[in-house]
C-alpha cells in the first residue's frame, strides 16, 4: 500500500479537507515550485466544479489566499485567519510566501468557474503567475479528498510509495491472506509497514499527537456555544446538550446515555470544523468527528487496561481501512458523495474499535464492511454549501453506527456474505452512477429543497 497512517490523519483546519486543506496546500506548492518570486508581478487563482460551486461556504477562497501567503494547514493559527485575510483585502495586496508583495483582491484575482469542470476530478484549480518580463507560468492541481492533492497528469501516490514495506497490500483479501500466512494481526502489519519509514518513537509520538489533537477538539467543542459562521444561523448544540446531560438529569441516567455522549463528541468536533477550528482529517474534515468520538468512547467507556496502546492500535487499523477505500474507490464527497466520507469514516472507526478490543482480522474486516454497506448511496448535499447541515448530525449518527457495526462483528466469528473489497467496489460504482448534483455541489437534495421551503415561507 502506497500510503502512511499520517497521510490519512492530517492535522489542519476546517471546514473541509478537500475544499480548504487541499487548496491551501496546492496554492503554496505552486509558488514553491515557481520560486524565486522576486520578479513576479501578479497571480490569479481559478476554481472549477465543486470547488467553485461550494467554495465560499467551504472557505476555499480563504484557503487559497492563505496558501499563497505561505501558510500551511497544520501550522496556521485558526484564531488569526480572519484578521490576516481582512488585512490583505484592505491593503489590496498579498505577500507571496511572505517574500514578494503583489496586487491581489478576491474580486479580481480569484475566479469561480461554476459551470466548468477540469477533466481529471471535480475539484480542480488553476494558478497563473505573471513575471515582469511578460512570461507566465500556470499549473492545474486537483484536490482529491482528505487533503490529498495532485498536479495535472501526476500520479496520485503519496511520497510513502517510494519506501518498500514488509506487508504490501492493495486489497483486504491480500491483507487477510498476509495475516493468515504470518500469524500477524492487521494493526501489527500496519505498524511494521510504518516502521519501515520512521522510527518507533517517532511513530508513537505521531499517533499520540493525532489523538491529542482529536481530544482537544472534542473538549473545545464541548465548551463553546453561540452561532456558526456562514449565514445559516446554525447554533452550536454540543456544549449545551452536554451540560444538560451532566446536570440534574444525571441521577436518572439511561443505559443509552453512553451512546448519546458519543453523538455529542462527534457533533462537537464537526461544530469546531464548521467554525474553521483545528481538526484532524479522519479521513476528511466533513467526517472528522466519527473516529475521535468512537476513540473517546473506547478510551473512557470501554475501560481498557492499556488505553495508550489501544488508541495506537485503533488508529493503525482505521488507517488500513481508509487506505483501501481511497485506493480502490474514493474518500472525496465531490467524487462519490458522502458515502466516501461519513461511510468510510464509520468503517474506519468500526474496524479500529474491534482491533482495540482484541478482535480477529476477520472480525475487523466484517466491522468495516458493515460500516460502509449501510452508508451506500449517501449523497453529499450541504445546505448553502456549508459543512453544517446535514454534516454535523451525520457525524453523530455515523459514530453510533460504527459502534453498532463493531458490536455485531465482535459477537460473530467474522463469517459474512459481502466482503469489504466488494462493498468498496460497490461504493465506487455507486459514486460513478450518482448524479453530479448530489456530489458536493449544493445543486440537489437538501441543499435545494430546504432553501426552497424557506423561500416559500417568506
GROMACS .gro file of C-alpha atoms in nm:
model
  458
    1UNK     CA    1   0.000   0.000   0.000
    2UNK     CA    2   0.140   0.338  -0.103
    3UNK     CA    3   0.010   0.537   0.194
    4UNK     CA    4   0.101   0.605   0.554
    5UNK     CA    5  -0.123   0.643   0.857
    6UNK     CA    6  -0.018   1.009   0.856
    7UNK     CA    7  -0.149   1.050   0.501
    8UNK     CA    8  -0.495   0.952   0.626
    9UNK     CA    9  -0.477   1.151   0.951
   10UNK     CA   10  -0.362   1.507   0.884
   11UNK     CA   11  -0.379   1.797   1.128
   12UNK     CA   12  -0.537   2.100   0.967
   13UNK     CA   13  -0.823   2.348   0.989
   14UNK     CA   14  -1.189   2.338   0.892
   15UNK     CA   15  -1.427   2.331   0.734
   16UNK     CA   16  -1.320   2.091   0.455
   17UNK     CA   17  -1.021   1.874   0.375
   18UNK     CA   18  -1.090   1.875   0.001
   19UNK     CA   19  -1.206   2.237  -0.024
   20UNK     CA   20  -0.990   2.402   0.245
   21UNK     CA   21  -0.685   2.191   0.330
   22UNK     CA   22  -0.615   2.071  -0.026
   23UNK     CA   23  -0.642   2.413  -0.195
   24UNK     CA   24  -0.421   2.573   0.072
   25UNK     CA   25  -0.154   2.310   0.010
   26UNK     CA   26  -0.187   2.345  -0.369
   27UNK     CA   27  -0.158   2.725  -0.366
   28UNK     CA   28   0.157   2.716  -0.157
   29UNK     CA   29   0.305   2.431  -0.362
   30UNK     CA   30   0.253   2.627  -0.686
   31UNK     CA   31   0.459   2.917  -0.557
   32UNK     CA   32   0.731   2.695  -0.410
   33UNK     CA   33   0.763   2.519  -0.746
   34UNK     CA   34   0.796   2.854  -0.924
   35UNK     CA   35   1.050   3.018  -0.694
   36UNK     CA   36   1.229   3.256  -0.694
   37UNK     CA   37   0.949   3.511  -0.683
   38UNK     CA   38   1.138   3.842  -0.691
   39UNK     CA   39   1.022   3.936  -1.043
   40UNK     CA   40   0.659   3.824  -1.000
   41UNK     CA   41   0.405   4.098  -1.077
   42UNK     CA   42   0.076   3.917  -1.025
   43UNK     CA   43  -0.107   3.591  -0.965
   44UNK     CA   44  -0.453   3.454  -1.043
   45UNK     CA   45  -0.629   3.152  -0.897
   46UNK     CA   46  -0.922   2.989  -1.080
   47UNK     CA   47  -1.157   2.737  -0.917
   48UNK     CA   48  -1.367   2.485  -1.107
   49UNK     CA   49  -1.653   2.242  -1.045
   50UNK     CA   50  -1.730   2.163  -0.684
   51UNK     CA   51  -1.456   2.399  -0.563
   52UNK     CA   52  -1.635   2.683  -0.738
   53UNK     CA   53  -1.991   2.581  -0.650
   54UNK     CA   54  -1.937   2.533  -0.276
   55UNK     CA   55  -1.605   2.714  -0.243
   56UNK     CA   56  -1.724   3.015  -0.044
   57UNK     CA   57  -1.919   2.801   0.202
   58UNK     CA   58  -1.623   2.564   0.235
   59UNK     CA   59  -1.372   2.855   0.275
   60UNK     CA   60  -1.184   2.763  -0.044
   61UNK     CA   61  -1.130   3.131  -0.120
   62UNK     CA   62  -0.974   3.187   0.222
   63UNK     CA   63  -0.763   2.872   0.192
   64UNK     CA   64  -0.616   2.969  -0.144
   65UNK     CA   65  -0.521   3.314  -0.019
   66UNK     CA   66  -0.362   3.168   0.295
   67UNK     CA   67  -0.167   2.918   0.086
   68UNK     CA   68  -0.038   3.196  -0.140
   69UNK     CA   69   0.073   3.380   0.174
   70UNK     CA   70   0.278   3.071   0.264
   71UNK     CA   71   0.057   2.931   0.540
   72UNK     CA   72   0.011   2.556   0.591
   73UNK     CA   73  -0.297   2.378   0.729
   74UNK     CA   74  -0.107   2.223   1.018
   75UNK     CA   75   0.062   2.543   1.133
   76UNK     CA   76  -0.177   2.829   1.060
   77UNK     CA   77  -0.343   2.972   1.371
   78UNK     CA   78  -0.723   2.948   1.326
   79UNK     CA   79  -0.767   3.242   1.564
   80UNK     CA   80  -0.567   3.473   1.335
   81UNK     CA   81  -0.708   3.370   0.996
   82UNK     CA   82  -0.988   3.626   0.964
   83UNK     CA   83  -0.761   3.909   1.078
   84UNK     CA   84  -0.489   3.812   0.828
   85UNK     CA   85  -0.735   3.789   0.540
   86UNK     CA   86  -0.907   4.117   0.625
   87UNK     CA   87  -0.573   4.299   0.637
   88UNK     CA   88  -0.470   4.160   0.298
   89UNK     CA   89  -0.803   4.252   0.137
   90UNK     CA   90  -0.793   4.603   0.281
   91UNK     CA   91  -0.439   4.653   0.151
   92UNK     CA   92  -0.530   4.508  -0.191
   93UNK     CA   93  -0.213   4.305  -0.198
   94UNK     CA   94  -0.058   3.974  -0.092
   95UNK     CA   95   0.293   3.894   0.027
   96UNK     CA   96   0.356   3.569  -0.161
   97UNK     CA   97   0.520   3.309   0.067
   98UNK     CA   98   0.593   3.604   0.295
   99UNK     CA   99   0.854   3.724   0.043
  100UNK     CA  100   0.715   3.916  -0.255
  101UNK     CA  101   0.425   4.164  -0.245
  102UNK     CA  102   0.188   4.176  -0.545
  103UNK     CA  103  -0.154   4.335  -0.607
  104UNK     CA  104  -0.437   4.097  -0.512
  105UNK     CA  105  -0.808   4.124  -0.440
  106UNK     CA  106  -1.063   3.846  -0.431
  107UNK     CA  107  -1.286   4.014  -0.689
  108UNK     CA  108  -1.007   4.037  -0.948
  109UNK     CA  109  -0.760   3.758  -0.876
  110UNK     CA  110  -0.986   3.475  -0.755
  111UNK     CA  111  -1.215   3.340  -1.028
  112UNK     CA  112  -1.502   3.092  -0.975
  113UNK     CA  113  -1.596   2.884  -1.283
  114UNK     CA  114  -1.926   2.741  -1.158
  115UNK     CA  115  -2.033   2.583  -1.487
  116UNK     CA  116  -1.699   2.429  -1.586
  117UNK     CA  117  -1.508   2.121  -1.474
  118UNK     CA  118  -1.147   2.027  -1.536
  119UNK     CA  119  -1.104   1.676  -1.676
  120UNK     CA  120  -0.938   1.472  -1.400
  121UNK     CA  121  -1.153   1.545  -1.093
  122UNK     CA  122  -1.448   1.766  -0.986
  123UNK     CA  123  -1.219   1.963  -0.750
  124UNK     CA  124  -0.993   2.143  -0.997
  125UNK     CA  125  -0.795   2.466  -0.968
  126UNK     CA  126  -0.560   2.656  -1.200
  127UNK     CA  127  -0.293   2.902  -1.087
  128UNK     CA  128  -0.131   3.156  -1.320
  129UNK     CA  129   0.174   3.361  -1.227
  130UNK     CA  130   0.299   3.664  -1.421
  131UNK     CA  131   0.658   3.793  -1.427
  132UNK     CA  132   0.798   4.139  -1.502
  133UNK     CA  133   0.936   4.036  -1.844
  134UNK     CA  134   0.593   3.918  -1.961
  135UNK     CA  135   0.649   3.545  -1.904
  136UNK     CA  136   0.373   3.345  -1.737
  137UNK     CA  137   0.363   3.014  -1.555
  138UNK     CA  138   0.049   2.816  -1.489
  139UNK     CA  139  -0.040   2.479  -1.342
  140UNK     CA  140  -0.351   2.278  -1.268
  141UNK     CA  141  -0.400   2.092  -0.941
  142UNK     CA  142  -0.675   1.865  -0.814
  143UNK     CA  143  -0.789   1.828  -0.453
  144UNK     CA  144  -0.887   1.462  -0.446
  145UNK     CA  145  -1.024   1.426  -0.092
  146UNK     CA  146  -0.885   1.405   0.260
  147UNK     CA  147  -0.638   1.689   0.196
  148UNK     CA  148  -0.461   1.493  -0.080
  149UNK     CA  149  -0.367   1.692  -0.390
  150UNK     CA  150  -0.210   1.606  -0.721
  151UNK     CA  151  -0.094   1.808  -1.017
  152UNK     CA  152  -0.244   1.758  -1.361
  153UNK     CA  153  -0.119   1.428  -1.503
  154UNK     CA  154   0.058   1.339  -1.179
  155UNK     CA  155   0.030   1.004  -1.003
  156UNK     CA  156  -0.198   1.009  -0.701
  157UNK     CA  157   0.054   0.812  -0.494
  158UNK     CA  158   0.187   0.991  -0.182
  159UNK     CA  159   0.556   1.011  -0.101
  160UNK     CA  160   0.532   0.694   0.110
  161UNK     CA  161   0.502   0.496  -0.215
  162UNK     CA  162   0.880   0.508  -0.263
  163UNK     CA  163   0.950   0.307   0.054
  164UNK     CA  164   0.921  -0.074   0.038
  165UNK     CA  165   0.719  -0.222   0.325
  166UNK     CA  166   0.719  -0.576   0.470
  167UNK     CA  167   0.343  -0.626   0.427
  168UNK     CA  168   0.235  -0.473   0.096
  169UNK     CA  169  -0.138  -0.492   0.017
  170UNK     CA  170  -0.384  -0.339  -0.226
  171UNK     CA  171  -0.700  -0.522  -0.116
  172UNK     CA  172  -0.844  -0.653   0.208
  173UNK     CA  173  -0.823  -1.005   0.064
  174UNK     CA  174  -0.446  -0.962   0.034
  175UNK     CA  175  -0.421  -0.822   0.386
  176UNK     CA  176  -0.623  -1.109   0.533
  177UNK     CA  177  -0.408  -1.359   0.342
  178UNK     CA  178  -0.091  -1.196   0.479
  179UNK     CA  179  -0.235  -1.227   0.829
  180UNK     CA  180  -0.311  -1.596   0.782
  181UNK     CA  181   0.035  -1.672   0.643
  182UNK     CA  182   0.231  -1.476   0.903
  183UNK     CA  183   0.008  -1.500   1.209
  184UNK     CA  184   0.009  -1.119   1.236
  185UNK     CA  185  -0.287  -0.901   1.318
  186UNK     CA  186  -0.385  -0.611   1.090
  187UNK     CA  187  -0.254  -0.346   1.333
  188UNK     CA  188   0.072  -0.540   1.376
  189UNK     CA  189   0.124  -0.544   0.999
  190UNK     CA  190   0.037  -0.176   0.965
  191UNK     CA  191   0.278  -0.092   1.245
  192UNK     CA  192   0.556  -0.288   1.074
  193UNK     CA  193   0.489  -0.102   0.750
  194UNK     CA  194   0.511   0.234   0.926
  195UNK     CA  195   0.836   0.132   1.096
  196UNK     CA  196   0.988   0.079   0.752
  197UNK     CA  197   0.955   0.456   0.706
  198UNK     CA  198   1.025   0.601   1.051
  199UNK     CA  199   1.146   0.508   1.398
  200UNK     CA  200   0.930   0.354   1.669
  201UNK     CA  201   0.944   0.659   1.896
  202UNK     CA  202   0.854   0.886   1.605
  203UNK     CA  203   0.562   0.665   1.505
  204UNK     CA  204   0.420   0.650   1.857
  205UNK     CA  205   0.469   1.024   1.909
  206UNK     CA  206   0.288   1.093   1.583
  207UNK     CA  207  -0.005   0.868   1.673
  208UNK     CA  208  -0.026   1.018   2.020
  209UNK     CA  209  -0.025   1.369   1.874
  210UNK     CA  210  -0.313   1.280   1.642
  211UNK     CA  211  -0.516   1.157   1.941
  212UNK     CA  212  -0.424   1.462   2.149
  213UNK     CA  213  -0.546   1.699   1.876
  214UNK     CA  214  -0.868   1.496   1.846
  215UNK     CA  215  -0.925   1.510   2.222
  216UNK     CA  216  -0.856   1.883   2.232
  217UNK     CA  217  -1.103   1.936   1.950
  218UNK     CA  218  -1.374   1.745   2.139
  219UNK     CA  219  -1.301   1.938   2.459
  220UNK     CA  220  -1.316   2.274   2.283
  221UNK     CA  221  -1.637   2.181   2.103
  222UNK     CA  222  -1.792   2.080   2.436
  223UNK     CA  223  -1.725   2.425   2.579
  224UNK     CA  224  -1.809   2.675   2.305
  225UNK     CA  225  -2.164   2.790   2.238
  226UNK     CA  226  -2.302   3.051   2.000
  227UNK     CA  227  -2.367   3.061   1.629
  228UNK     CA  228  -2.166   2.908   1.345
  229UNK     CA  229  -2.042   3.138   1.067
  230UNK     CA  230  -2.177   3.129   0.714
  231UNK     CA  231  -2.524   3.282   0.719
  232UNK     CA  232  -2.747   2.984   0.804
  233UNK     CA  233  -2.762   3.098   1.168
  234UNK     CA  234  -2.697   2.743   1.287
  235UNK     CA  235  -2.644   2.728   1.663
  236UNK     CA  236  -2.380   2.513   1.826
  237UNK     CA  237  -2.560   2.245   2.026
  238UNK     CA  238  -2.298   2.001   2.156
  239UNK     CA  239  -2.186   2.209   2.455
  240UNK     CA  240  -2.538   2.291   2.573
  241UNK     CA  241  -2.661   1.934   2.531
  242UNK     CA  242  -2.353   1.803   2.712
  243UNK     CA  243  -2.402   2.032   3.010
  244UNK     CA  244  -2.766   1.931   3.025
  245UNK     CA  245  -2.668   1.563   3.018
  246UNK     CA  246  -2.422   1.615   3.303
  247UNK     CA  247  -2.667   1.814   3.516
  248UNK     CA  248  -2.970   1.728   3.725
  249UNK     CA  249  -3.080   1.454   3.488
  250UNK     CA  250  -2.761   1.258   3.568
  251UNK     CA  251  -2.941   1.086   3.855
  252UNK     CA  252  -3.187   0.944   3.604
  253UNK     CA  253  -2.924   0.821   3.359
  254UNK     CA  254  -3.042   0.573   3.098
  255UNK     CA  255  -2.847   0.279   2.953
  256UNK     CA  256  -2.810   0.453   2.616
  257UNK     CA  257  -2.652   0.768   2.762
  258UNK     CA  258  -2.303   0.648   2.664
  259UNK     CA  259  -2.412   0.645   2.300
  260UNK     CA  260  -2.570   0.986   2.345
  261UNK     CA  261  -2.230   1.104   2.464
  262UNK     CA  262  -2.066   0.958   2.153
  263UNK     CA  263  -2.310   1.153   1.936
  264UNK     CA  264  -2.222   1.475   2.116
  265UNK     CA  265  -1.847   1.410   2.089
  266UNK     CA  266  -1.881   1.376   1.713
  267UNK     CA  267  -2.102   1.683   1.684
  268UNK     CA  268  -1.859   1.886   1.896
  269UNK     CA  269  -1.575   1.808   1.656
  270UNK     CA  270  -1.778   1.895   1.349
  271UNK     CA  271  -1.904   2.217   1.502
  272UNK     CA  272  -1.539   2.309   1.555
  273UNK     CA  273  -1.470   2.209   1.195
  274UNK     CA  274  -1.760   2.422   1.069
  275UNK     CA  275  -1.617   2.718   1.261
  276UNK     CA  276  -1.277   2.675   1.093
  277UNK     CA  277  -1.109   2.530   1.403
  278UNK     CA  278  -0.820   2.284   1.437
  279UNK     CA  279  -0.922   1.929   1.344
  280UNK     CA  280  -0.775   1.605   1.215
  281UNK     CA  281  -0.885   1.480   0.875
  282UNK     CA  282  -1.025   1.136   0.955
  283UNK     CA  283  -1.021   1.065   0.664
  284UNK     CA  284  -1.182   1.401   0.570
  285UNK     CA  285  -1.288   1.713   0.756
  286UNK     CA  286  -1.654   1.661   0.672
  287UNK     CA  287  -1.635   1.327   0.855
  288UNK     CA  288  -1.378   1.434   1.114
  289UNK     CA  289  -1.597   1.372   1.420
  290UNK     CA  290  -1.661   0.998   1.389
  291UNK     CA  291  -1.321   0.850   1.473
  292UNK     CA  292  -1.248   1.090   1.765
  293UNK     CA  293  -1.592   1.015   1.912
  294UNK     CA  294  -1.551   0.638   1.892
  295UNK     CA  295  -1.194   0.663   2.022
  296UNK     CA  296  -1.312   0.860   2.326
  297UNK     CA  297  -1.585   0.601   2.379
  298UNK     CA  298  -1.319   0.328   2.368
  299UNK     CA  299  -1.073   0.506   2.599
  300UNK     CA  300  -1.333   0.604   2.862
  301UNK     CA  301  -1.641   0.382   2.841
  302UNK     CA  302  -1.474   0.054   2.743
  303UNK     CA  303  -1.225   0.092   3.033
  304UNK     CA  304  -0.921  -0.063   2.858
  305UNK     CA  305  -0.629  -0.181   3.069
  306UNK     CA  306  -0.378  -0.013   2.834
  307UNK     CA  307  -0.556   0.276   2.661
  308UNK     CA  308  -0.237   0.421   2.510
  309UNK     CA  309  -0.156   0.103   2.317
  310UNK     CA  310  -0.524   0.056   2.238
  311UNK     CA  311  -0.554   0.401   2.082
  312UNK     CA  312  -0.247   0.339   1.866
  313UNK     CA  313  -0.390   0.002   1.759
  314UNK     CA  314  -0.721   0.171   1.676
  315UNK     CA  315  -0.558   0.439   1.460
  316UNK     CA  316  -0.335   0.197   1.268
  317UNK     CA  317  -0.628  -0.033   1.193
  318UNK     CA  318  -0.855   0.254   1.094
  319UNK     CA  319  -0.586   0.381   0.860
  320UNK     CA  320  -0.568   0.044   0.683
  321UNK     CA  321  -0.939   0.068   0.600
  322UNK     CA  322  -0.906   0.428   0.485
  323UNK     CA  323  -0.614   0.335   0.260
  324UNK     CA  324  -0.818   0.062   0.092
  325UNK     CA  325  -1.114   0.294   0.036
  326UNK     CA  326  -0.901   0.573  -0.104
  327UNK     CA  327  -0.703   0.342  -0.332
  328UNK     CA  328  -0.993   0.136  -0.466
  329UNK     CA  329  -1.276   0.391  -0.458
  330UNK     CA  330  -1.260   0.746  -0.315
  331UNK     CA  331  -1.286   0.948   0.004
  332UNK     CA  332  -1.399   1.259  -0.185
  333UNK     CA  333  -1.758   1.377  -0.145
  334UNK     CA  334  -1.724   1.559  -0.477
  335UNK     CA  335  -1.641   1.228  -0.644
  336UNK     CA  336  -1.863   0.965  -0.475
  337UNK     CA  337  -2.088   1.157  -0.235
  338UNK     CA  338  -2.094   1.134   0.143
  339UNK     CA  339  -2.070   0.754   0.135
  340UNK     CA  340  -1.699   0.818   0.071
  341UNK     CA  341  -1.668   1.048   0.371
  342UNK     CA  342  -1.904   0.955   0.655
  343UNK     CA  343  -1.937   0.598   0.523
  344UNK     CA  344  -1.562   0.545   0.511
  345UNK     CA  345  -1.507   0.713   0.849
  346UNK     CA  346  -1.771   0.486   1.002
  347UNK     CA  347  -1.596   0.180   0.859
  348UNK     CA  348  -1.258   0.301   0.982
  349UNK     CA  349  -1.392   0.364   1.332
  350UNK     CA  350  -1.572   0.030   1.348
  351UNK     CA  351  -1.261  -0.159   1.242
  352UNK     CA  352  -1.041   0.037   1.482
  353UNK     CA  353  -1.271  -0.032   1.775
  354UNK     CA  354  -1.279  -0.405   1.702
  355UNK     CA  355  -0.899  -0.417   1.682
  356UNK     CA  356  -0.854  -0.217   2.005
  357UNK     CA  357  -1.094  -0.457   2.181
  358UNK     CA  358  -0.890  -0.758   2.066
  359UNK     CA  359  -1.097  -0.872   1.769
  360UNK     CA  360  -0.961  -1.101   1.498
  361UNK     CA  361  -0.865  -0.991   1.149
  362UNK     CA  362  -1.188  -1.144   1.016
  363UNK     CA  363  -1.393  -0.950   1.271
  364UNK     CA  364  -1.210  -0.628   1.181
  365UNK     CA  365  -1.293  -0.682   0.813
  366UNK     CA  366  -1.654  -0.762   0.899
  367UNK     CA  367  -1.697  -0.445   1.106
  368UNK     CA  368  -1.555  -0.226   0.830
  369UNK     CA  369  -1.781  -0.388   0.571
  370UNK     CA  370  -2.090  -0.326   0.784
  371UNK     CA  371  -1.987   0.036   0.834
  372UNK     CA  372  -1.970   0.113   0.463
  373UNK     CA  373  -2.256  -0.110   0.350
  374UNK     CA  374  -2.512   0.088   0.545
  375UNK     CA  375  -2.397   0.421   0.403
  376UNK     CA  376  -2.402   0.315   0.037
  377UNK     CA  377  -2.567   0.577  -0.182
  378UNK     CA  378  -2.541   0.857   0.074
  379UNK     CA  379  -2.533   1.191  -0.107
  380UNK     CA  380  -2.328   1.500  -0.027
  381UNK     CA  381  -2.580   1.785  -0.036
  382UNK     CA  382  -2.470   2.054   0.213
  383UNK     CA  383  -2.722   2.334   0.256
  384UNK     CA  384  -2.580   2.668   0.149
  385UNK     CA  385  -2.252   2.500   0.055
  386UNK     CA  386  -2.163   2.495   0.427
  387UNK     CA  387  -2.027   2.196   0.619
  388UNK     CA  388  -2.309   2.223   0.873
  389UNK     CA  389  -2.643   2.070   0.767
  390UNK     CA  390  -2.661   1.771   0.742
  391UNK     CA  391  -2.290   1.719   0.807
  392UNK     CA  392  -2.274   1.783   1.183
  393UNK     CA  393  -2.558   1.549   1.284
  394UNK     CA  394  -2.448   1.299   1.021
  395UNK     CA  395  -2.119   1.256   1.209
  396UNK     CA  396  -2.308   1.182   1.530
  397UNK     CA  397  -2.514   0.915   1.356
  398UNK     CA  398  -2.205   0.771   1.185
  399UNK     CA  399  -2.026   0.733   1.520
  400UNK     CA  400  -2.318   0.538   1.669
  401UNK     CA  401  -2.335   0.320   1.358
  402UNK     CA  402  -1.964   0.244   1.395
  403UNK     CA  403  -2.013   0.117   1.749
  404UNK     CA  404  -2.309  -0.092   1.636
  405UNK     CA  405  -2.104  -0.237   1.349
  406UNK     CA  406  -1.819  -0.322   1.587
  407UNK     CA  407  -2.061  -0.488   1.831
  408UNK     CA  408  -2.217  -0.700   1.557
  409UNK     CA  409  -1.875  -0.809   1.430
  410UNK     CA  410  -1.739  -0.892   1.777
  411UNK     CA  411  -2.042  -1.109   1.850
  412UNK     CA  412  -1.976  -1.313   1.535
  413UNK     CA  413  -1.683  -1.517   1.410
  414UNK     CA  414  -1.607  -1.294   1.112
  415UNK     CA  415  -1.805  -1.501   0.865
  416UNK     CA  416  -2.036  -1.293   0.643
  417UNK     CA  417  -2.170  -1.274   0.287
  418UNK     CA  418  -2.039  -0.943   0.149
  419UNK     CA  419  -1.665  -0.882   0.159
  420UNK     CA  420  -1.512  -0.543   0.234
  421UNK     CA  421  -1.349  -0.542  -0.110
  422UNK     CA  422  -1.689  -0.599  -0.271
  423UNK     CA  423  -1.856  -0.319  -0.078
  424UNK     CA  424  -1.572  -0.077  -0.159
  425UNK     CA  425  -1.612  -0.158  -0.529
  426UNK     CA  426  -1.988  -0.109  -0.490
  427UNK     CA  427  -1.925   0.231  -0.335
  428UNK     CA  428  -1.703   0.325  -0.630
  429UNK     CA  429  -1.962   0.219  -0.885
  430UNK     CA  430  -2.245   0.387  -0.693
  431UNK     CA  431  -2.046   0.710  -0.686
  432UNK     CA  432  -1.982   0.688  -1.059
  433UNK     CA  433  -2.356   0.642  -1.123
  434UNK     CA  434  -2.459   0.922  -0.885
  435UNK     CA  435  -2.568   1.246  -1.050
  436UNK     CA  436  -2.327   1.535  -1.005
  437UNK     CA  437  -2.588   1.745  -0.826
  438UNK     CA  438  -2.567   1.505  -0.531
  439UNK     CA  439  -2.187   1.523  -0.505
  440UNK     CA  440  -2.086   1.832  -0.303
  441UNK     CA  441  -2.226   2.086  -0.546
  442UNK     CA  442  -2.524   2.204  -0.336
  443UNK     CA  443  -2.735   2.172  -0.653
  444UNK     CA  444  -2.958   1.890  -0.530
  445UNK     CA  445  -3.109   1.711  -0.231
  446UNK     CA  446  -3.143   1.900   0.096
  447UNK     CA  447  -2.936   2.184  -0.043
  448UNK     CA  448  -3.220   2.299  -0.269
  449UNK     CA  449  -3.534   2.162  -0.103
  450UNK     CA  450  -3.481   2.323   0.236
  451UNK     CA  451  -3.391   2.656   0.078
  452UNK     CA  452  -3.699   2.635  -0.149
  453UNK     CA  453  -3.923   2.571   0.151
  454UNK     CA  454  -3.772   2.861   0.343
  455UNK     CA  455  -3.819   3.098   0.050
  456UNK     CA  456  -4.180   2.989   0.011
  457UNK     CA  457  -4.242   3.057   0.382
  458UNK     CA  458  -4.118   3.413   0.338
   0.00000   0.00000   0.00000
